[in-house]
PDB file of C-alpha atoms and ligand atoms in Angstrom:
ATOM      1  CA  MET A   1       0.000   0.000   0.000  1.00  0.00           C
ATOM      2  CA  LEU A   2       2.796   2.451   0.916  1.00  0.00           C
ATOM      3  CA  SER A   3       5.325   3.201  -1.797  1.00  0.00           C
ATOM      4  CA  LYS A   4       7.714   5.549   0.032  1.00  0.00           C
ATOM      5  CA  ILE A   5       8.073   8.303   2.605  1.00  0.00           C
ATOM      6  CA  GLU A   6       6.900  11.334   0.658  1.00  0.00           C
ATOM      7  CA  HIS A   7       7.863  13.834   3.339  1.00  0.00           C
ATOM      8  CA  ILE A   8       8.688  14.322   6.977  1.00  0.00           C
ATOM      9  CA  ALA A   9       6.991  17.377   8.447  1.00  0.00           C
ATOM     10  CA  LEU A  10       8.441  19.554  11.169  1.00  0.00           C
ATOM     11  CA  ALA A  11       6.459  22.163  13.064  1.00  0.00           C
ATOM     12  CA  VAL A  12       8.329  25.457  13.364  1.00  0.00           C
ATOM     13  CA  SER A  13       7.247  28.742  14.857  1.00  0.00           C
ATOM     14  CA  ASP A  14       9.281  31.058  12.607  1.00  0.00           C
ATOM     15  CA  LEU A  15       9.318  29.920   8.984  1.00  0.00           C
ATOM     16  CA  GLU A  16      11.948  32.416   7.791  1.00  0.00           C
ATOM     17  CA  ALA A  17      14.337  31.462  10.588  1.00  0.00           C
ATOM     18  CA  ALA A  18      13.734  27.757   9.951  1.00  0.00           C
ATOM     19  CA  ILE A  19      14.352  28.139   6.200  1.00  0.00           C
ATOM     20  CA  ALA A  20      17.595  29.973   6.973  1.00  0.00           C
ATOM     21  CA  HIS A  21      18.558  27.164   9.387  1.00  0.00           C
ATOM     22  CA  TYR A  22      18.033  24.393   6.856  1.00  0.00           C
ATOM     23  CA  THR A  23      19.609  26.386   4.028  1.00  0.00           C
ATOM     24  CA  GLN A  24      22.694  27.628   5.857  1.00  0.00           C
ATOM     25  CA  ILE A  25      23.441  24.833   8.311  1.00  0.00           C
ATOM     26  CA  TRP A  26      22.167  21.756   6.471  1.00  0.00           C
ATOM     27  CA  GLY A  27      22.849  23.035   2.954  1.00  0.00           C
ATOM     28  CA  LEU A  28      19.388  22.212   1.593  1.00  0.00           C
ATOM     29  CA  SER A  29      17.783  24.325  -1.076  1.00  0.00           C
ATOM     30  CA  LEU A  30      14.225  25.484  -0.884  1.00  0.00           C
ATOM     31  CA  GLU A  31      12.123  23.946  -3.646  1.00  0.00           C
ATOM     32  CA  HIS A  32       8.556  24.961  -2.901  1.00  0.00           C
ATOM     33  CA  ARG A  33       6.635  27.311  -0.661  1.00  0.00           C
ATOM     34  CA  GLU A  34       2.882  27.484  -0.247  1.00  0.00           C
ATOM     35  CA  THR A  35       0.209  28.757   2.097  1.00  0.00           C
ATOM     36  CA  VAL A  36      -2.443  26.119   2.746  1.00  0.00           C
ATOM     37  CA  GLU A  37      -5.342  28.062   4.234  1.00  0.00           C
ATOM     38  CA  ASP A  38      -7.544  25.102   5.123  1.00  0.00           C
ATOM     39  CA  GLN A  39      -4.733  23.563   7.194  1.00  0.00           C
ATOM     40  CA  GLY A  40      -3.820  26.928   8.710  1.00  0.00           C
ATOM     41  CA  VAL A  41      -0.170  26.645   7.703  1.00  0.00           C
ATOM     42  CA  GLU A  42       2.508  28.083   5.533  1.00  0.00           C
ATOM     43  CA  GLU A  43       4.833  25.350   4.327  1.00  0.00           C
ATOM     44  CA  ALA A  44       8.296  25.146   2.855  1.00  0.00           C
ATOM     45  CA  MET A  45       9.587  22.031   1.098  1.00  0.00           C
ATOM     46  CA  PHE A  46      13.204  20.957   0.698  1.00  0.00           C
ATOM     47  CA  ARG A  47      13.982  18.031  -1.565  1.00  0.00           C
ATOM     48  CA  LEU A  48      15.995  15.239   0.023  1.00  0.00           C
ATOM     49  CA  GLY A  49      16.621  12.508  -2.524  1.00  0.00           C
ATOM     50  CA  ASP A  50      13.227  11.081  -3.494  1.00  0.00           C
ATOM     51  CA  SER A  51      11.541  12.634  -0.480  1.00  0.00           C
ATOM     52  CA  TYR A  52      11.008  16.041   1.064  1.00  0.00           C
ATOM     53  CA  LEU A  53      11.570  17.740   4.342  1.00  0.00           C
ATOM     54  CA  GLN A  54       8.532  19.897   5.010  1.00  0.00           C
ATOM     55  CA  LEU A  55       8.510  22.836   7.415  1.00  0.00           C
ATOM     56  CA  LEU A  56       5.105  23.863   8.729  1.00  0.00           C
ATOM     57  CA  ALA A  57       4.531  27.212  10.391  1.00  0.00           C
ATOM     58  CA  PRO A  58       1.130  28.087  11.857  1.00  0.00           C
ATOM     59  CA  LEU A  59      -0.852  30.946  10.310  1.00  0.00           C
ATOM     60  CA  SER A  60      -2.373  31.602  13.742  1.00  0.00           C
ATOM     61  CA  PRO A  61      -1.784  30.391  17.310  1.00  0.00           C
ATOM     62  CA  GLU A  62      -5.225  28.712  17.286  1.00  0.00           C
ATOM     63  CA  SER A  63      -4.541  26.622  14.169  1.00  0.00           C
ATOM     64  CA  PRO A  64      -3.782  22.918  14.725  1.00  0.00           C
ATOM     65  CA  VAL A  65      -0.032  23.425  14.215  1.00  0.00           C
ATOM     66  CA  GLY A  66      -0.122  26.497  16.484  1.00  0.00           C
ATOM     67  CA  ARG A  67      -1.719  24.415  19.229  1.00  0.00           C
ATOM     68  CA  PHE A  68       0.733  21.585  18.578  1.00  0.00           C
ATOM     69  CA  ILE A  69       3.724  23.908  19.110  1.00  0.00           C
ATOM     70  CA  ARG A  70       2.195  25.306  22.298  1.00  0.00           C
ATOM     71  CA  ARG A  71       1.626  21.772  23.617  1.00  0.00           C
ATOM     72  CA  SER A  72       4.765  19.981  22.423  1.00  0.00           C
ATOM     73  CA  GLY A  73       7.151  22.628  21.133  1.00  0.00           C
ATOM     74  CA  GLU A  74       8.771  22.637  17.714  1.00  0.00           C
ATOM     75  CA  GLY A  75       9.832  19.364  16.131  1.00  0.00           C
ATOM     76  CA  LEU A  76       8.489  16.301  14.359  1.00  0.00           C
ATOM     77  CA  HIS A  77       4.827  16.772  13.463  1.00  0.00           C
ATOM     78  CA  HIS A  78       3.939  13.986  11.019  1.00  0.00           C
ATOM     79  CA  ILE A  79       5.248  11.538   8.446  1.00  0.00           C
ATOM     80  CA  ALA A  80       3.655  11.403   5.020  1.00  0.00           C
ATOM     81  CA  TYR A  81       3.535   8.145   3.082  1.00  0.00           C
ATOM     82  CA  GLU A  82       2.907   8.109  -0.635  1.00  0.00           C
ATOM     83  CA  VAL A  83       0.155   5.799  -1.852  1.00  0.00           C
ATOM     84  CA  ASP A  84      -1.117   4.984  -5.347  1.00  0.00           C
ATOM     85  CA  ASP A  85      -4.797   4.848  -4.408  1.00  0.00           C
ATOM     86  CA  ILE A  86      -5.684   7.003  -1.433  1.00  0.00           C
ATOM     87  CA  GLU A  87      -9.396   6.096  -1.361  1.00  0.00           C
ATOM     88  CA  GLN A  88      -8.546   2.412  -1.160  1.00  0.00           C
ATOM     89  CA  ALA A  89      -5.848   3.032   1.461  1.00  0.00           C
ATOM     90  CA  LEU A  90      -8.331   4.939   3.663  1.00  0.00           C
ATOM     91  CA  LYS A  91     -10.883   2.153   3.288  1.00  0.00           C
ATOM     92  CA  ASP A  92      -8.313  -0.491   4.259  1.00  0.00           C
ATOM     93  CA  LEU A  93      -6.977   1.459   7.238  1.00  0.00           C
ATOM     94  CA  LYS A  94     -10.464   2.118   8.539  1.00  0.00           C
ATOM     95  CA  GLN A  95     -11.304  -1.547   8.202  1.00  0.00           C
ATOM     96  CA  SER A  96      -8.165  -2.337  10.203  1.00  0.00           C
ATOM     97  CA  GLY A  97      -9.523  -0.190  13.016  1.00  0.00           C
ATOM     98  CA  LEU A  98      -7.455   2.980  12.642  1.00  0.00           C
ATOM     99  CA  SER A  99      -9.160   6.254  13.312  1.00  0.00           C
ATOM    100  CA  LEU A 100      -9.160   8.614  10.344  1.00  0.00           C
ATOM    101  CA  ILE A 101      -9.022  12.377  10.667  1.00  0.00           C
ATOM    102  CA  ASP A 102     -10.065  12.647   7.016  1.00  0.00           C
ATOM    103  CA  GLU A 103     -12.597  10.046   5.896  1.00  0.00           C
ATOM    104  CA  GLN A 104     -12.344  11.490   2.398  1.00  0.00           C
ATOM    105  CA  PRO A 105      -9.200  12.817   0.715  1.00  0.00           C
ATOM    106  CA  ARG A 106      -8.826  16.569   0.405  1.00  0.00           C
ATOM    107  CA  THR A 107      -6.566  18.774  -1.665  1.00  0.00           C
ATOM    108  CA  GLY A 108      -3.093  19.283  -0.207  1.00  0.00           C
ATOM    109  CA  SER A 109      -0.212  21.417  -1.359  1.00  0.00           C
ATOM    110  CA  ARG A 110       1.207  20.946  -4.878  1.00  0.00           C
ATOM    111  CA  GLY A 111      -2.208  19.748  -6.034  1.00  0.00           C
ATOM    112  CA  THR A 112      -1.867  16.405  -4.241  1.00  0.00           C
ATOM    113  CA  LYS A 113      -4.674  14.399  -2.654  1.00  0.00           C
ATOM    114  CA  ILE A 114      -4.074  13.979   1.076  1.00  0.00           C
ATOM    115  CA  ALA A 115      -5.688  12.555   4.203  1.00  0.00           C
ATOM    116  CA  PHE A 116      -4.567  12.369   7.827  1.00  0.00           C
ATOM    117  CA  VAL A 117      -4.720   9.336  10.111  1.00  0.00           C
ATOM    118  CA  HIS A 118      -5.143   9.959  13.837  1.00  0.00           C
ATOM    119  CA  PRO A 119      -2.131   9.238  16.085  1.00  0.00           C
ATOM    120  CA  LYS A 120      -4.409   7.477  18.565  1.00  0.00           C
ATOM    121  CA  GLY A 121      -4.432   3.839  17.551  1.00  0.00           C
ATOM    122  CA  ASN A 122      -1.287   4.379  15.484  1.00  0.00           C
ATOM    123  CA  LEU A 123       1.287   4.207  18.287  1.00  0.00           C
ATOM    124  CA  GLY A 124       1.260   7.977  18.687  1.00  0.00           C
ATOM    125  CA  LEU A 125       2.290   8.902  15.145  1.00  0.00           C
ATOM    126  CA  LEU A 126       0.267  11.346  13.047  1.00  0.00           C
ATOM    127  CA  VAL A 127       0.370  10.031   9.485  1.00  0.00           C
ATOM    128  CA  GLU A 128      -0.537  11.757   6.248  1.00  0.00           C
ATOM    129  CA  LEU A 129      -1.270   9.822   3.082  1.00  0.00           C
ATOM    130  CA  VAL A 130      -0.325  11.550  -0.170  1.00  0.00           C
ATOM    131  CA  GLN A 131      -1.403  10.640  -3.658  1.00  0.00           C
ATOM    132  CA  LYS A 132       0.296  12.556  -6.427  1.00  0.00           C
ATOM    133  CA  SER A 133      -1.926  13.494  -9.316  1.00  0.00           C
TER     134      SER A 133
HETATM  135 CO1   CO B   1       2.497  17.015   5.320  1.00  0.00          CO
END
């Protein structure tokens, strides 16, 4: 069902500072930047081989990522797995007893189809499924 890790997402409070950190210290180059209003985030993507490192900064303190940073601080937020058929993957995961945040896929950044799986029941890890169009 899973073909690869599409991205690893890190919650950061200051996107500009975090971009500078990953550019200057880790030598990555910024490939994509996008505001995703319905997730309440601005994101920055760095390519790392076949995958991405994704930085997520909250658009407001009350957004999910804003609350996450207040609760847990900056750091690992979720892992995104690429799938070929996101509808089927959601059906299978639900049948296996996982709790889905998104029962239906929605539009993510870069025109992808995405859905989140709740960390409860998944050993504490928030997972995003990504299907490229
Ligand atoms: Co993501």
